[in-house]
mmCIF file of C-alpha atoms in Angstrom:
data_model
loop_
_atom_site.group_PDB
_atom_site.id
_atom_site.type_symbol
_atom_site.label_atom_id
_atom_site.label_comp_id
_atom_site.label_asym_id
_atom_site.label_seq_id
_atom_site.Cartn_x
_atom_site.Cartn_y
_atom_site.Cartn_z
ATOM 1 C CA MET A 23 232.376 300.548 187.385
ATOM 2 C CA ASP A 24 229.177 301.568 189.552
ATOM 3 C CA LEU A 25 227.494 302.012 186.460
ATOM 4 C CA ALA A 26 223.874 300.978 185.597
ATOM 5 C CA VAL A 27 223.359 300.735 181.966
ATOM 6 C CA CYS A 28 219.264 301.338 181.637
ATOM 7 C CA THR A 29 216.827 301.469 178.703
ATOM 8 C CA SER A 30 213.308 301.822 178.219
ATOM 9 C CA CYS A 31 211.384 299.898 175.609
ATOM 10 C CA TRP A 32 208.031 299.261 174.191
ATOM 11 C CA GLY A 33 206.118 297.830 171.281
ATOM 12 C CA ASP A 34 208.136 296.035 168.699
ATOM 13 C CA TYR A 35 211.686 297.494 170.047
ATOM 14 C CA GLY A 36 211.478 294.660 172.126
ATOM 15 C CA GLN A 37 213.230 292.467 169.298
ATOM 16 C CA TYR A 38 216.514 294.481 170.144
ATOM 17 C CA LEU A 39 216.908 293.654 173.377
ATOM 18 C CA PRO A 40 218.831 290.483 173.315
ATOM 19 C CA ALA A 41 221.326 291.871 171.048
ATOM 20 C CA TRP A 42 221.351 295.022 173.460
ATOM 21 C CA ALA A 43 221.860 292.564 176.692
ATOM 22 C CA SER A 44 224.823 290.777 174.756
ATOM 23 C CA SER A 45 226.729 294.144 174.089
ATOM 24 C CA ILE A 46 226.438 294.821 177.882
ATOM 25 C CA ALA A 47 227.690 291.240 179.039
ATOM 26 C CA ASP A 48 230.557 291.510 176.524
ATOM 27 C CA GLN A 49 232.089 294.664 178.284
ATOM 28 C CA THR A 50 235.722 294.331 179.180
ATOM 29 C CA VAL A 51 234.772 296.177 182.259
ATOM 30 C CA LYS A 52 231.264 295.055 183.332
ATOM 31 C CA PRO A 53 228.843 297.321 184.792
ATOM 32 C CA ALA A 54 227.054 297.399 188.213
ATOM 33 C CA GLN A 55 223.583 297.168 187.042
ATOM 34 C CA ALA A 56 221.096 296.925 184.071
ATOM 35 C CA VAL A 57 217.796 298.165 184.121
ATOM 36 C CA ILE A 58 214.724 297.402 181.508
ATOM 37 C CA ALA A 59 211.647 299.114 181.817
ATOM 38 C CA ASP A 60 208.863 297.187 180.197
ATOM 39 C CA LEU A 61 206.621 299.978 178.784
ATOM 40 C CA GLY A 62 204.621 297.612 176.508
ATOM 41 C CA ILE A 63 206.974 295.399 174.988
ATOM 42 C CA THR A 64 205.041 293.200 172.085
ATOM 43 C CA ASN A 65 206.703 290.301 172.750
ATOM 44 C CA ARG A 66 208.297 289.564 176.416
ATOM 45 C CA GLN A 67 210.031 286.571 175.338
ATOM 46 C CA HIS A 68 212.691 289.141 174.123
ATOM 47 C CA LEU A 69 212.759 290.776 177.408
ATOM 48 C CA ARG A 70 213.295 287.201 179.307
ATOM 49 C CA ASP A 71 216.022 286.383 177.038
ATOM 50 C CA ALA A 72 217.938 289.711 177.567
ATOM 51 C CA VAL A 73 217.690 288.899 181.209
ATOM 52 C CA ASP A 74 219.074 285.451 181.031
ATOM 53 C CA ILE A 75 222.035 287.035 179.239
ATOM 54 C CA LEU A 76 222.913 289.831 181.731
ATOM 55 C CA THR A 77 222.039 287.323 184.650
ATOM 56 C CA ALA A 78 224.588 284.653 183.017
ATOM 57 C CA ALA A 79 227.235 287.533 183.004
ATOM 58 C CA GLY A 80 226.961 287.994 186.574
ATOM 59 C CA ILE A 81 225.466 291.405 186.144
ATOM 60 C CA THR A 82 222.556 292.417 188.339
ATOM 61 C CA THR A 83 219.567 293.274 186.385
ATOM 62 C CA LEU A 84 216.298 294.796 187.191
ATOM 63 C CA THR A 85 212.909 294.976 185.323
ATOM 64 C CA ALA A 86 210.072 297.444 185.697
ATOM 65 C CA THR A 87 206.943 297.541 184.216
ATOM 66 C CA ASP A 88 204.589 300.600 183.340
ATOM 67 C CA SER A 89 202.840 302.152 180.717
ATOM 68 C CA TYR A 90 204.267 304.673 177.955
ATOM 69 C CA ARG A 91 203.969 308.242 178.421
ATOM 70 C CA GLY A 92 206.680 309.563 176.249
ATOM 71 C CA MET A 93 210.118 309.249 175.803
ATOM 72 C CA GLY A 94 210.989 311.721 178.652
ATOM 73 C CA ALA A 95 209.218 309.996 181.447
ATOM 74 C CA ALA A 96 209.884 306.655 179.849
ATOM 75 C CA ARG A 97 213.568 307.248 180.450
ATOM 76 C CA ASN A 98 213.055 308.872 183.926
ATOM 77 C CA TYR A 99 211.128 305.969 185.056
ATOM 78 C CA ALA A 100 214.085 303.436 183.776
ATOM 79 C CA VAL A 101 216.896 305.721 185.731
ATOM 80 C CA ARG A 102 214.794 305.814 188.499
ATOM 81 C CA HIS A 103 215.096 302.233 189.144
ATOM 82 C CA SER A 104 218.821 302.107 189.163
ATOM 83 C CA THR A 105 221.015 302.926 192.506
ATOM 84 C CA ALA A 106 224.609 303.264 190.882
ATOM 85 C CA GLU A 107 226.436 306.692 190.980
ATOM 86 C CA TRP A 108 226.733 306.766 187.181
ATOM 87 C CA VAL A 109 223.889 306.064 184.719
ATOM 88 C CA MET A 110 223.598 305.303 181.215
ATOM 89 C CA HIS A 111 220.491 305.093 179.085
ATOM 90 C CA LEU A 112 221.248 303.265 176.239
ATOM 91 C CA ASP A 113 218.433 302.426 173.696
ATOM 92 C CA ALA A 114 217.308 299.340 172.915
ATOM 93 C CA ASP A 115 218.201 299.378 169.584
ATOM 94 C CA ASP A 116 221.813 300.376 169.888
ATOM 95 C CA VAL A 117 224.659 298.556 171.018
ATOM 96 C CA LEU A 118 227.665 298.997 173.056
ATOM 97 C CA LEU A 119 231.208 298.272 172.108
ATOM 98 C CA PRO A 120 233.094 296.121 174.497
ATOM 99 C CA HIS A 121 235.524 298.944 175.629
ATOM 100 C CA ALA A 122 232.503 301.689 176.164
ATOM 101 C CA VAL A 123 232.275 301.014 180.382
ATOM 102 C CA ALA A 124 236.500 300.949 180.620
ATOM 103 C CA ASP A 125 236.739 304.333 178.407
ATOM 104 C CA THR A 126 233.866 305.748 180.937
ATOM 105 C CA ALA A 127 235.836 304.493 183.994
ATOM 106 C CA ALA A 128 238.823 306.095 182.587
ATOM 107 C CA LEU A 129 237.247 309.518 182.554
ATOM 108 C CA ALA A 130 235.142 309.055 185.590
ATOM 109 C CA ALA A 131 237.217 310.723 188.306
ATOM 110 C CA GLU A 132 237.528 314.077 186.281
ATOM 111 C CA ALA A 133 233.886 314.023 184.807
ATOM 112 C CA ASP A 134 230.184 314.265 185.442
ATOM 113 C CA VAL A 135 229.255 313.391 181.733
ATOM 114 C CA VAL A 136 231.205 310.772 179.415
ATOM 115 C CA ALA A 137 230.567 311.706 175.715
ATOM 116 C CA LEU A 138 230.906 308.679 174.266
ATOM 117 C CA GLY A 139 231.775 308.449 170.513
ATOM 118 C CA ALA A 140 229.462 306.256 167.959
ATOM 119 C CA VAL A 141 229.932 304.407 164.899
ATOM 120 C CA LEU A 142 227.088 305.622 162.394
ATOM 121 C CA GLY A 143 226.371 304.287 158.915
ATOM 122 C CA ASP A 144 228.395 306.679 157.332
ATOM 123 C CA GLY A 145 231.472 306.484 159.725
ATOM 124 C CA GLU A 146 232.443 307.509 163.411
ATOM 125 C CA ARG A 147 231.937 310.291 165.463
ATOM 126 C CA CYS A 148 233.721 311.557 168.599
ATOM 127 C CA PHE A 149 234.031 314.352 170.680
ATOM 128 C CA PRO A 150 237.184 314.543 172.571
ATOM 129 C CA HIS A 151 237.204 318.184 173.126
ATOM 130 C CA VAL A 152 233.491 318.608 174.272
ATOM 131 C CA THR A 153 233.175 321.100 177.277
ATOM 132 C CA ARG A 154 230.333 322.888 179.180
ATOM 133 C CA GLU A 155 230.832 326.093 177.096
ATOM 134 C CA LEU A 156 230.552 324.114 173.831
ATOM 135 C CA ILE A 157 227.053 322.669 174.930
ATOM 136 C CA LEU A 158 225.608 325.770 176.254
ATOM 137 C CA GLY A 159 226.946 327.298 172.711
ATOM 138 C CA ARG A 160 225.042 324.936 170.763
ATOM 139 C CA GLY A 161 227.772 322.963 169.694
ATOM 140 C CA PHE A 162 226.570 319.027 169.368
ATOM 141 C CA GLY A 163 228.811 317.076 171.844
ATOM 142 C CA CYS A 164 226.932 314.115 173.441
ATOM 143 C CA TYR A 165 224.775 311.384 172.075
ATOM 144 C CA SER A 166 221.991 310.068 174.095
ATOM 145 C CA CYS A 167 223.830 307.118 175.810
ATOM 146 C CA SER A 168 226.231 309.155 177.339
ATOM 147 C CA PRO A 169 226.872 308.059 180.916
ATOM 148 C CA PHE A 170 226.221 310.591 183.385
ATOM 149 C CA ARG A 171 226.327 311.448 187.376
ATOM 150 C CA ARG A 172 223.024 310.050 188.497
ATOM 151 C CA SER A 173 223.016 312.848 191.254
ATOM 152 C CA LEU A 174 222.922 315.431 188.168
ATOM 153 C CA TRP A 175 219.950 313.703 186.884
ATOM 154 C CA GLU A 176 218.122 313.811 190.431
ATOM 155 C CA ARG A 177 218.228 317.541 190.285
ATOM 156 C CA ARG A 178 217.525 318.066 186.365
ATOM 157 C CA PRO A 179 215.823 314.933 184.861
ATOM 158 C CA TRP A 180 214.729 314.518 181.226
ATOM 159 C CA HIS A 181 211.810 316.863 180.721
ATOM 160 C CA THR A 182 208.431 315.744 179.740
ATOM 161 C CA ARG A 183 207.092 318.657 177.656
ATOM 162 C CA ASN A 184 207.546 316.656 174.460
ATOM 163 C CA ASP A 185 209.790 314.121 172.730
ATOM 164 C CA TRP A 186 212.602 316.529 171.759
ATOM 165 C CA ILE A 187 214.876 315.574 174.764
ATOM 166 C CA ASP A 188 218.057 314.662 174.234
ATOM 167 C CA SER A 189 220.393 317.763 173.661
ATOM 168 C CA VAL A 190 218.107 319.773 176.190
ATOM 169 C CA PHE A 191 218.927 317.191 178.716
ATOM 170 C CA TRP A 192 222.695 317.778 178.037
ATOM 171 C CA VAL A 193 222.100 321.579 178.090
ATOM 172 C CA GLY A 194 219.931 321.045 181.746
ATOM 173 C CA LEU A 195 223.029 319.367 182.875
ATOM 174 C CA ALA A 196 225.458 321.999 181.595
ATOM 175 C CA HIS A 197 223.458 324.764 183.547
ATOM 176 C CA LEU A 198 223.912 322.814 186.687
ATOM 177 C CA GLY A 199 227.772 323.143 186.221
ATOM 178 C CA ALA A 200 228.569 319.391 184.823
ATOM 179 C CA ARG A 201 231.959 318.362 183.790
ATOM 180 C CA PHE A 202 232.135 316.972 180.119
ATOM 181 C CA ARG A 203 234.832 314.918 178.810
ATOM 182 C CA GLY A 204 234.987 312.967 175.698
ATOM 183 C CA THR A 205 236.202 309.454 174.566
ATOM 184 C CA VAL A 206 238.603 309.469 171.456
ATOM 185 C CA ARG A 207 236.987 306.477 170.063
ATOM 186 C CA PRO A 208 233.605 305.308 169.494
ATOM 187 C CA GLY A 209 232.055 303.587 172.687
ATOM 188 C CA PHE A 210 228.716 302.411 170.785
ATOM 189 C CA ILE A 211 227.071 301.517 167.475
ATOM 190 C CA TYR A 212 224.385 304.141 166.478
ATOM 191 C CA ARG A 213 221.650 301.921 164.861
ATOM 192 C CA GLN A 214 219.256 303.733 162.670
ATOM 193 C CA HIS A 215 216.416 302.201 160.692
ATOM 194 C CA PRO A 216 213.029 302.929 159.522
ATOM 195 C CA GLY A 217 211.496 302.733 163.016
ATOM 196 C CA SER A 218 213.911 305.649 164.544
ATOM 197 C CA PHE A 219 212.552 308.429 166.111
ATOM 198 C CA SER A 220 214.736 310.519 164.389
ATOM 199 C CA HIS A 221 213.536 309.581 160.945
ATOM 200 C CA ARG A 222 210.096 310.442 162.039
ATOM 201 C CA LEU A 223 209.813 314.182 162.915
ATOM 202 C CA SER A 224 208.325 316.129 160.330
ATOM 203 C CA PRO A 225 210.053 319.296 159.411
ATOM 204 C CA VAL A 226 207.774 321.319 161.559
ATOM 205 C CA GLN A 227 208.577 319.419 164.486
ATOM 206 C CA ARG A 228 212.580 319.940 163.773
ATOM 207 C CA ARG A 229 212.159 323.298 163.751
ATOM 208 C CA ALA A 230 210.265 323.477 167.194
ATOM 209 C CA ALA A 231 212.887 321.319 168.521
ATOM 210 C CA ALA A 232 215.922 323.466 167.447
ATOM 211 C CA GLN A 233 213.918 326.820 168.916
ATOM 212 C CA GLN A 234 213.641 324.904 172.369
ATOM 213 C CA TRP A 235 217.143 323.664 172.334
ATOM 214 C CA LYS A 236 218.447 327.091 171.459
ATOM 215 C CA ALA A 237 215.959 328.644 173.897
ATOM 216 C CA ALA A 238 217.559 326.114 176.833
ATOM 217 C CA CYS A 239 220.865 327.040 175.941
ATOM 218 C CA ARG A 240 220.541 330.924 176.439
ATOM 219 C CA GLN A 241 218.412 330.317 179.837
ATOM 220 C CA TRP A 242 217.214 327.284 181.542
ATOM 221 C CA SER A 243 213.300 327.346 181.995
ATOM 222 C CA LEU A 244 212.074 324.285 180.697
ATOM 223 C CA THR A 245 210.009 322.238 183.736
#
């Protein structure tokens, strides 16, 4: 499939890159590209190991180096170095299940965003009935690694005003008219640990993120 799997990585998150790369190399349908944005990885041997794994699997792999300037900017930087029609930003500490790209390919003809289901610590969660209307109606229907058409990202990339970016990104694409389709089975393992970003948000930040998301659902105004 003409899909680029990208990630942006910094600090100690580099330790997860070999497992990230192995999950891409093990896909039953291989993506066209992998992109790793090194935004200050502490131990770059992990990056070299990941590149070796992907190269051995016959996947074209690109790396790019910059400094970390926030989560939205980091993801945009990684995606900017891809050239495939479809893009997935898979966080460095998450891993794909072997059928993730195959499930994406099966829905791609009728979709602009494919909502991948997840395996979480407390079970599974999928969104086979996700729609644009659900997203704009403040429904949760996409995890951050859901693949999307690059042409939509070019028109509305991740915003960089703060790090509360994921739900707002999907809302932005929905305002552009994106067609959402969801898988009926999980496509990735959402690994949570003490360093996960979601664990570091304070109650005040969570309320601010919710207000931003609700405002974006009503009318797109973020820049």
